Each structure stands twice: as structure tokens, then as C-alpha cells.
mmCIF file of C-alpha atoms in Angstrom:
data_model
loop_
_atom_site.group_PDB
_atom_site.id
_atom_site.type_symbol
_atom_site.label_atom_id
_atom_site.label_comp_id
_atom_site.label_asym_id
_atom_site.label_seq_id
_atom_site.Cartn_x
_atom_site.Cartn_y
_atom_site.Cartn_z
ATOM 1 C CA MET A 1 66.841 51.762 -41.872
ATOM 2 C CA PHE A 2 69.915 53.705 -40.757
ATOM 3 C CA SER A 3 70.509 53.691 -37.015
ATOM 4 C CA PRO A 4 72.604 56.465 -35.455
ATOM 5 C CA PRO A 5 75.439 55.245 -33.223
ATOM 6 C CA GLY A 6 74.258 53.836 -29.898
ATOM 7 C CA ILE A 7 70.656 53.358 -31.001
ATOM 8 C CA ASN A 8 68.899 50.036 -31.253
ATOM 9 C CA ARG A 9 65.675 50.353 -33.188
ATOM 10 C CA ASN A 10 64.092 47.209 -31.722
ATOM 11 C CA THR A 11 64.219 47.901 -27.994
ATOM 12 C CA PHE A 12 60.746 49.270 -27.314
ATOM 13 C CA GLY A 13 59.032 45.966 -27.999
ATOM 14 C CA GLY A 14 56.335 44.715 -30.272
ATOM 15 C CA GLY A 15 58.822 44.623 -33.128
ATOM 16 C CA ALA A 16 58.488 48.410 -33.403
ATOM 17 C CA PRO A 17 61.600 50.260 -34.541
ATOM 18 C CA GLY A 18 63.117 53.302 -33.070
ATOM 19 C CA THR A 19 64.566 53.524 -29.625
ATOM 20 C CA VAL A 20 67.449 53.471 -27.262
ATOM 21 C CA ALA A 21 69.478 50.383 -26.570
ATOM 22 C CA ARG A 22 69.246 50.606 -22.778
ATOM 23 C CA VAL A 23 66.917 51.628 -19.989
ATOM 24 C CA PRO A 24 68.164 54.510 -17.819
ATOM 25 C CA GLY A 25 68.914 52.840 -14.537
ATOM 26 C CA ASP A 26 66.925 53.469 -11.399
ATOM 27 C CA ALA A 27 69.500 51.798 -9.182
ATOM 28 C CA ALA A 28 67.653 52.359 -5.937
ATOM 29 C CA SER A 29 64.404 50.944 -7.278
ATOM 30 C CA ALA A 30 66.133 48.046 -8.989
ATOM 31 C CA SER A 31 68.049 47.036 -5.888
ATOM 32 C CA ARG A 32 65.028 46.937 -3.640
ATOM 33 C CA ARG A 33 62.633 45.406 -6.137
ATOM 34 C CA ARG A 34 63.418 41.769 -6.725
ATOM 35 C CA GLY A 35 60.222 41.055 -8.612
ATOM 36 C CA ARG A 36 57.474 38.493 -8.380
ATOM 37 C CA PRO A 37 56.609 35.526 -10.579
ATOM 38 C CA ARG A 38 55.010 36.267 -13.924
ATOM 39 C CA THR A 39 51.533 34.968 -14.629
ATOM 40 C CA ARG A 40 52.978 33.248 -17.702
ATOM 41 C CA GLU A 41 56.224 32.952 -19.604
ATOM 42 C CA HIS A 42 56.954 36.185 -21.474
ATOM 43 C CA PRO A 43 58.153 35.854 -25.063
ATOM 44 C CA GLY A 44 61.296 37.748 -24.146
ATOM 45 C CA GLY A 45 62.263 35.242 -21.469
ATOM 46 C CA GLU A 46 62.923 36.002 -17.829
ATOM 47 C CA GLY A 47 65.266 38.989 -18.230
ATOM 48 C CA ASP A 48 64.608 42.267 -16.453
ATOM 49 C CA PRO A 49 60.899 42.772 -15.627
ATOM 50 C CA ARG A 50 61.359 46.548 -15.965
ATOM 51 C CA GLU A 51 62.458 46.052 -19.576
ATOM 52 C CA ALA A 52 59.428 43.852 -20.279
ATOM 53 C CA ILE A 53 57.085 46.409 -18.716
ATOM 54 C CA VAL A 54 58.564 49.315 -20.698
ATOM 55 C CA ALA A 55 58.466 47.286 -23.926
ATOM 56 C CA ALA A 56 54.836 46.275 -23.388
ATOM 57 C CA ALA A 57 53.799 49.804 -22.450
ATOM 58 C CA SER A 58 55.532 51.274 -25.497
ATOM 59 C CA ALA A 59 53.746 48.882 -27.859
ATOM 60 C CA LEU A 60 50.390 49.621 -26.224
ATOM 61 C CA PHE A 61 50.969 53.377 -26.270
ATOM 62 C CA ALA A 62 51.748 53.134 -29.977
ATOM 63 C CA ALA A 63 48.610 51.115 -30.721
ATOM 64 C CA HIS A 64 46.073 52.925 -28.525
ATOM 65 C CA GLY A 65 47.550 56.236 -27.361
ATOM 66 C CA VAL A 66 49.026 56.854 -23.936
ATOM 67 C CA GLU A 67 45.893 57.971 -22.132
ATOM 68 C CA ALA A 68 43.782 55.013 -23.280
ATOM 69 C CA VAL A 69 46.165 52.372 -21.913
ATOM 70 C CA THR A 70 45.635 50.966 -18.415
ATOM 71 C CA MET A 71 48.078 49.421 -15.969
ATOM 72 C CA ALA A 72 46.112 46.175 -16.262
ATOM 73 C CA GLN A 73 46.812 46.088 -20.011
ATOM 74 C CA ILE A 74 50.499 46.775 -19.443
ATOM 75 C CA ALA A 75 50.672 44.009 -16.853
ATOM 76 C CA GLU A 76 49.026 41.566 -19.251
ATOM 77 C CA GLY A 77 51.358 42.579 -22.069
ATOM 78 C CA SER A 78 54.437 42.112 -19.908
ATOM 79 C CA GLY A 79 53.301 38.768 -18.467
ATOM 80 C CA LEU A 80 52.905 40.069 -14.914
ATOM 81 C CA GLN A 81 50.060 40.073 -12.436
ATOM 82 C CA GLN A 82 48.587 43.549 -12.086
ATOM 83 C CA SER A 83 49.612 43.706 -8.419
ATOM 84 C CA SER A 84 53.174 42.785 -9.379
ATOM 85 C CA ILE A 85 53.627 45.619 -11.855
ATOM 86 C CA TYR A 86 53.310 48.128 -9.001
ATOM 87 C CA TYR A 87 56.335 46.512 -7.416
ATOM 88 C CA TRP A 88 58.399 47.900 -10.292
ATOM 89 C CA PHE A 89 56.522 51.060 -11.252
ATOM 90 C CA ARG A 90 54.205 53.008 -8.973
ATOM 91 C CA SER A 91 52.065 54.344 -11.814
ATOM 92 C CA LYS A 92 51.652 54.672 -15.554
ATOM 93 C CA SER A 93 53.280 58.097 -15.246
ATOM 94 C CA GLU A 94 56.419 56.465 -13.844
ATOM 95 C CA ILE A 95 56.560 54.044 -16.787
ATOM 96 C CA LEU A 96 56.086 56.952 -19.156
ATOM 97 C CA GLY A 97 58.832 58.836 -17.325
ATOM 98 C CA SER A 98 61.247 55.969 -18.006
ATOM 99 C CA ILE A 99 60.392 56.146 -21.709
ATOM 100 C CA LEU A 100 60.744 59.925 -21.754
ATOM 101 C CA GLU A 101 64.245 59.725 -20.323
ATOM 102 C CA ARG A 102 65.206 57.744 -23.426
ATOM 103 C CA VAL A 103 63.538 60.288 -25.716
ATOM 104 C CA ASN A 104 65.874 63.049 -24.506
ATOM 105 C CA ARG A 105 69.015 60.983 -24.085
ATOM 106 C CA ILE A 106 69.244 59.972 -27.729
ATOM 107 C CA PRO A 107 69.498 63.532 -29.138
ATOM 108 C CA LEU A 108 71.584 64.568 -26.122
ATOM 109 C CA SER A 109 74.171 61.923 -26.928
ATOM 110 C CA ILE A 110 74.191 63.055 -30.562
ATOM 111 C CA VAL A 111 74.610 66.769 -29.844
ATOM 112 C CA GLU A 112 77.263 66.145 -27.193
ATOM 113 C CA ARG A 113 79.216 64.148 -29.744
ATOM 114 C CA GLU A 114 78.910 66.896 -32.364
ATOM 115 C CA ARG A 115 79.890 69.629 -29.893
ATOM 116 C CA THR A 116 83.340 68.042 -29.598
ATOM 117 C CA ALA A 117 83.671 66.592 -33.109
ATOM 118 C CA ALA A 118 86.168 67.891 -35.655
ATOM 119 C CA GLY A 119 85.134 69.386 -38.969
ATOM 120 C CA PRO A 120 82.957 72.236 -40.250
ATOM 121 C CA LEU A 121 80.067 73.329 -38.078
ATOM 122 C CA ALA A 122 77.614 72.870 -40.935
ATOM 123 C CA GLU A 123 78.462 69.188 -41.259
ATOM 124 C CA ARG A 124 78.126 68.614 -37.530
ATOM 125 C CA LEU A 125 74.780 70.431 -37.342
ATOM 126 C CA HIS A 126 73.566 68.499 -40.389
ATOM 127 C CA ARG A 127 74.420 65.160 -38.716
ATOM 128 C CA LEU A 128 72.624 66.251 -35.562
ATOM 129 C CA VAL A 129 69.384 67.172 -37.347
ATOM 130 C CA ARG A 130 69.509 64.125 -39.618
ATOM 131 C CA GLU A 131 70.032 61.622 -36.806
ATOM 132 C CA ASP A 132 67.409 63.283 -34.612
ATOM 133 C CA VAL A 133 64.827 63.023 -37.413
ATOM 134 C CA LEU A 134 65.763 59.388 -38.050
ATOM 135 C CA THR A 135 65.344 58.561 -34.388
ATOM 136 C CA LEU A 136 62.014 60.348 -34.077
ATOM 137 C CA CYS A 137 60.665 58.712 -37.242
ATOM 138 C CA GLY A 138 61.452 55.370 -35.643
ATOM 139 C CA PHE A 139 59.525 55.992 -32.425
ATOM 140 C CA PRO A 140 56.371 53.844 -32.313
ATOM 141 C CA PHE A 141 54.341 56.530 -30.476
ATOM 142 C CA ASP A 142 53.591 60.229 -30.916
ATOM 143 C CA ILE A 143 56.231 62.250 -29.070
ATOM 144 C CA ASN A 144 53.945 65.297 -29.141
ATOM 145 C CA GLU A 145 51.252 63.448 -27.206
ATOM 146 C CA ILE A 146 53.808 62.557 -24.569
ATOM 147 C CA HIS A 147 54.976 66.175 -24.374
ATOM 148 C CA ARG A 148 51.407 67.266 -23.690
ATOM 149 C CA LEU A 149 51.023 64.700 -20.906
ATOM 150 C CA ALA A 150 54.326 65.746 -19.345
ATOM 151 C CA LEU A 151 53.215 69.394 -19.391
ATOM 152 C CA ARG A 152 50.071 68.530 -17.472
ATOM 153 C CA SER A 153 52.018 66.882 -14.637
ATOM 154 C CA PRO A 154 55.427 68.585 -14.482
ATOM 155 C CA GLY A 155 56.110 67.188 -11.013
ATOM 156 C CA ASP A 156 55.962 63.629 -12.349
ATOM 157 C CA PHE A 157 58.460 64.404 -15.116
ATOM 158 C CA THR A 158 61.109 66.504 -13.387
ATOM 159 C CA ALA A 159 64.015 64.521 -14.857
ATOM 160 C CA TYR A 160 62.513 64.753 -18.331
ATOM 161 C CA TRP A 161 62.192 68.546 -18.241
ATOM 162 C CA GLU A 162 65.688 68.959 -16.816
ATOM 163 C CA GLU A 163 67.137 66.931 -19.682
ATOM 164 C CA ARG A 164 64.936 68.756 -22.177
ATOM 165 C CA ARG A 165 66.352 72.097 -21.001
ATOM 166 C CA ARG A 166 69.832 70.646 -21.277
ATOM 167 C CA LEU A 167 69.097 69.538 -24.838
ATOM 168 C CA ASP A 168 67.918 73.055 -25.728
ATOM 169 C CA ASP A 169 71.099 74.488 -24.200
ATOM 170 C CA GLU A 170 73.413 72.104 -26.061
ATOM 171 C CA VAL A 171 71.833 72.743 -29.468
ATOM 172 C CA GLU A 172 71.847 76.473 -28.747
ATOM 173 C CA ALA A 173 75.565 76.300 -27.968
ATOM 174 C CA LEU A 174 76.254 74.487 -31.240
ATOM 175 C CA VAL A 175 74.362 77.130 -33.223
ATOM 176 C CA ALA A 176 76.098 79.924 -31.285
ATOM 177 C CA GLU A 177 79.454 78.388 -32.216
ATOM 178 C CA GLY A 178 78.523 78.576 -35.882
ATOM 179 C CA VAL A 179 77.334 82.180 -35.586
ATOM 180 C CA ALA A 180 80.518 83.210 -33.768
ATOM 181 C CA SER A 181 82.727 81.581 -36.411
ATOM 182 C CA GLY A 182 80.819 83.266 -39.217
ATOM 183 C CA GLU A 183 79.779 79.931 -40.733
ATOM 184 C CA LEU A 184 76.125 80.550 -39.882
ATOM 185 C CA ARG A 185 74.063 83.676 -40.409
ATOM 186 C CA PRO A 186 73.694 85.969 -37.355
ATOM 187 C CA VAL A 187 70.564 84.246 -36.050
ATOM 188 C CA ASP A 188 69.255 84.060 -32.485
ATOM 189 C CA PRO A 189 70.878 80.797 -31.253
ATOM 190 C CA ARG A 190 68.176 79.960 -28.697
ATOM 191 C CA LEU A 191 65.259 80.571 -31.018
ATOM 192 C CA THR A 192 67.043 78.658 -33.774
ATOM 193 C CA ALA A 193 67.774 75.683 -31.516
ATOM 194 C CA ARG A 194 64.160 75.420 -30.437
ATOM 195 C CA SER A 195 62.947 75.791 -34.017
ATOM 196 C CA LEU A 196 65.232 72.993 -35.205
ATOM 197 C CA LEU A 197 64.091 70.597 -32.495
ATOM 198 C CA ALA A 198 60.426 71.494 -33.017
ATOM 199 C CA ALA A 199 60.747 70.868 -36.761
ATOM 200 C CA ASP A 200 62.273 67.456 -36.108
ATOM 201 C CA GLU A 201 59.391 66.502 -33.812
ATOM 202 C CA ALA A 202 56.738 67.783 -36.241
ATOM 203 C CA THR A 203 58.264 65.604 -38.957
ATOM 204 C CA GLN A 204 57.814 62.533 -36.783
ATOM 205 C CA ASN A 205 54.128 63.338 -36.399
ATOM 206 C CA TRP A 206 53.260 63.232 -40.112
ATOM 207 C CA PHE A 207 55.722 60.438 -40.943
ATOM 208 C CA ARG A 208 54.052 57.896 -38.674
ATOM 209 C CA PRO A 209 53.252 55.131 -39.323
ATOM 210 C CA ALA A 210 56.475 54.297 -41.107
ATOM 211 C CA GLY A 211 56.046 54.298 -44.878
ATOM 212 C CA ALA A 212 52.598 55.890 -44.872
ATOM 213 C CA SER A 213 54.035 59.167 -46.154
ATOM 214 C CA GLY A 214 55.491 57.496 -49.236
ATOM 215 C CA TYR A 215 59.044 58.362 -48.163
ATOM 216 C CA THR A 216 61.642 56.417 -46.226
ATOM 217 C CA ALA A 217 62.979 57.753 -42.946
ATOM 218 C CA GLU A 218 66.343 58.289 -44.616
ATOM 219 C CA GLN A 219 64.799 60.421 -47.380
ATOM 220 C CA VAL A 220 62.926 62.513 -44.843
ATOM 221 C CA ALA A 221 65.946 62.928 -42.576
ATOM 222 C CA ASP A 222 68.237 63.943 -45.444
ATOM 223 C CA HIS A 223 65.725 66.473 -46.744
ATOM 224 C CA VAL A 224 64.902 68.050 -43.374
ATOM 225 C CA ALA A 225 68.567 68.328 -42.353
ATOM 226 C CA ASP A 226 69.625 69.712 -45.741
ATOM 227 C CA LEU A 227 66.814 72.272 -45.780
ATOM 228 C CA ALA A 228 67.419 73.389 -42.177
ATOM 229 C CA VAL A 229 71.194 73.754 -42.370
ATOM 230 C CA ARG A 230 71.326 75.371 -45.814
ATOM 231 C CA GLY A 231 68.878 78.000 -44.571
ATOM 232 C CA LEU A 232 71.301 78.920 -41.788
ATOM 233 C CA LEU A 233 74.560 79.056 -43.743
ATOM 234 C CA ALA A 234 76.261 82.390 -44.282
ATOM 235 C CA SER A 235 78.066 81.184 -47.419
ATOM 236 C CA PRO A 236 76.140 81.571 -50.700
ATOM 237 C CA GLU A 237 77.759 78.368 -51.931
ATOM 238 C CA PRO A 238 77.199 75.771 -49.179
ATOM 239 C CA PRO A 239 79.146 72.512 -49.158
ATOM 240 C CA ASN A 240 77.707 69.183 -50.231
ATOM 241 C CA LEU A 241 76.431 68.160 -46.822
ATOM 242 C CA LEU A 242 75.384 64.687 -47.871
ATOM 243 C CA GLN A 243 78.833 63.454 -48.857
#
């Protein structure tokens, strides 16, 4: 499976593909939390207990759904005593918040790259949509379920919603650039940006689990990006975006 630059599809644990190569740092928490002994040796070795907790939680969320998973199950999966897991994360919501930061940072890094890249706007927008779909198809859990949970407790996910608004703004700016240059039709940039991102996330929902749809992630990503960008182009003879 193709991996966009900066993305490691094996980071979330359980062998599941589809996530970021690093955990967003909580420097203050990390510096004051030195950790406690595990109940047993974790398959991943000693390493960073926060990484083990996030990996275990991600695998459990994928298998059972976010709401059904308990902190006790996450502790067991990460090789920690249940009391020890609270030393690193105060709640399941905080673990989920760490995962959600990754969810936004992947497309943010892609769109920021394309905002400053050279070349036709259509090609840059096509790469953005394609790589976002690829990333979402690789996530082991339902991003829409996580969105619903974050909406219920906005105070617990402040950083997530701030980055989500930033993502909307960046995609809107890219679309607005294409409209201003005449390369895209005179569409509403904000509505278009939100529609593009929503379409990407809806694709992930029916694609999971990987392969069940009968298509590869690459086939889906190529099709969705081609369909979305060609529908926005002002030119009646669009370029070959897949070259």
C-alpha cells in the first residue's frame, strides 16, 4: 500500500495499517511521568509507555468500538497495571485525544506542503485528496465514530477542534487559490473544502475493513481524487492528473 510522505502505516499497533509515525509530544506530562513497572514484558519492548498505551487503545478501538473499550482493557493490552495507566493518561478521553491529534496532523502536513508546492493547482489538489483518502482508508478505526465522541465532549478535545478548523481553513485557501487563478470553477471555497474532506471521511467508512470493498486503497484514492478534482476544473479538457 502506498504511504504518503511522513506516514508510517504500522504505528497504531496490532499490525493495523494507517497512521502517523510519531506521537504528538506532551512534554510537560512526559517529563513528570516517569512510569511504573509493567505487569509483564510488552511485545514492543520497554520503549515509551505512552506509545504502548496508544497502540493498544487503537487496536482495541478498531476491534470493539471506542465506547465499548475500558481502561482496564487498555492497560492489559499495553502490559501495564490499571493503576499505572492513569500515571500516563488521566482518562480514555485523553488517550483518544492523543489519537485525534494524529488524525488531523496527517492531512494538515499534506495540505501545507501543497499550499507551497510548485505546479498546477489541479495537480496539487489531486495529491491532497488522494493522500488523505489513502491515509483514512488505512486507519484501523472509524473516524466518524471518533468525531461523534469529540462533539459530545468538546472541552476534552479542544486541541483537536482547533486543528480541525485549521485544516478546513488550509483546504479552503487552496481551493480559493484555484478559483482566483481561473483554474477552478467559481465555487464557494469554504463549502467546497468541507465537502472534499467529508467525502474523504465517508470513503473510509465503507472501505473498512481493508479489502472488503473489493478495491485496493490505491484504486479508491485515485478514483475519489480524480472525480473530485475533475468536477471542479474550469477547463473542459482537464490534464491527466494521474501521471
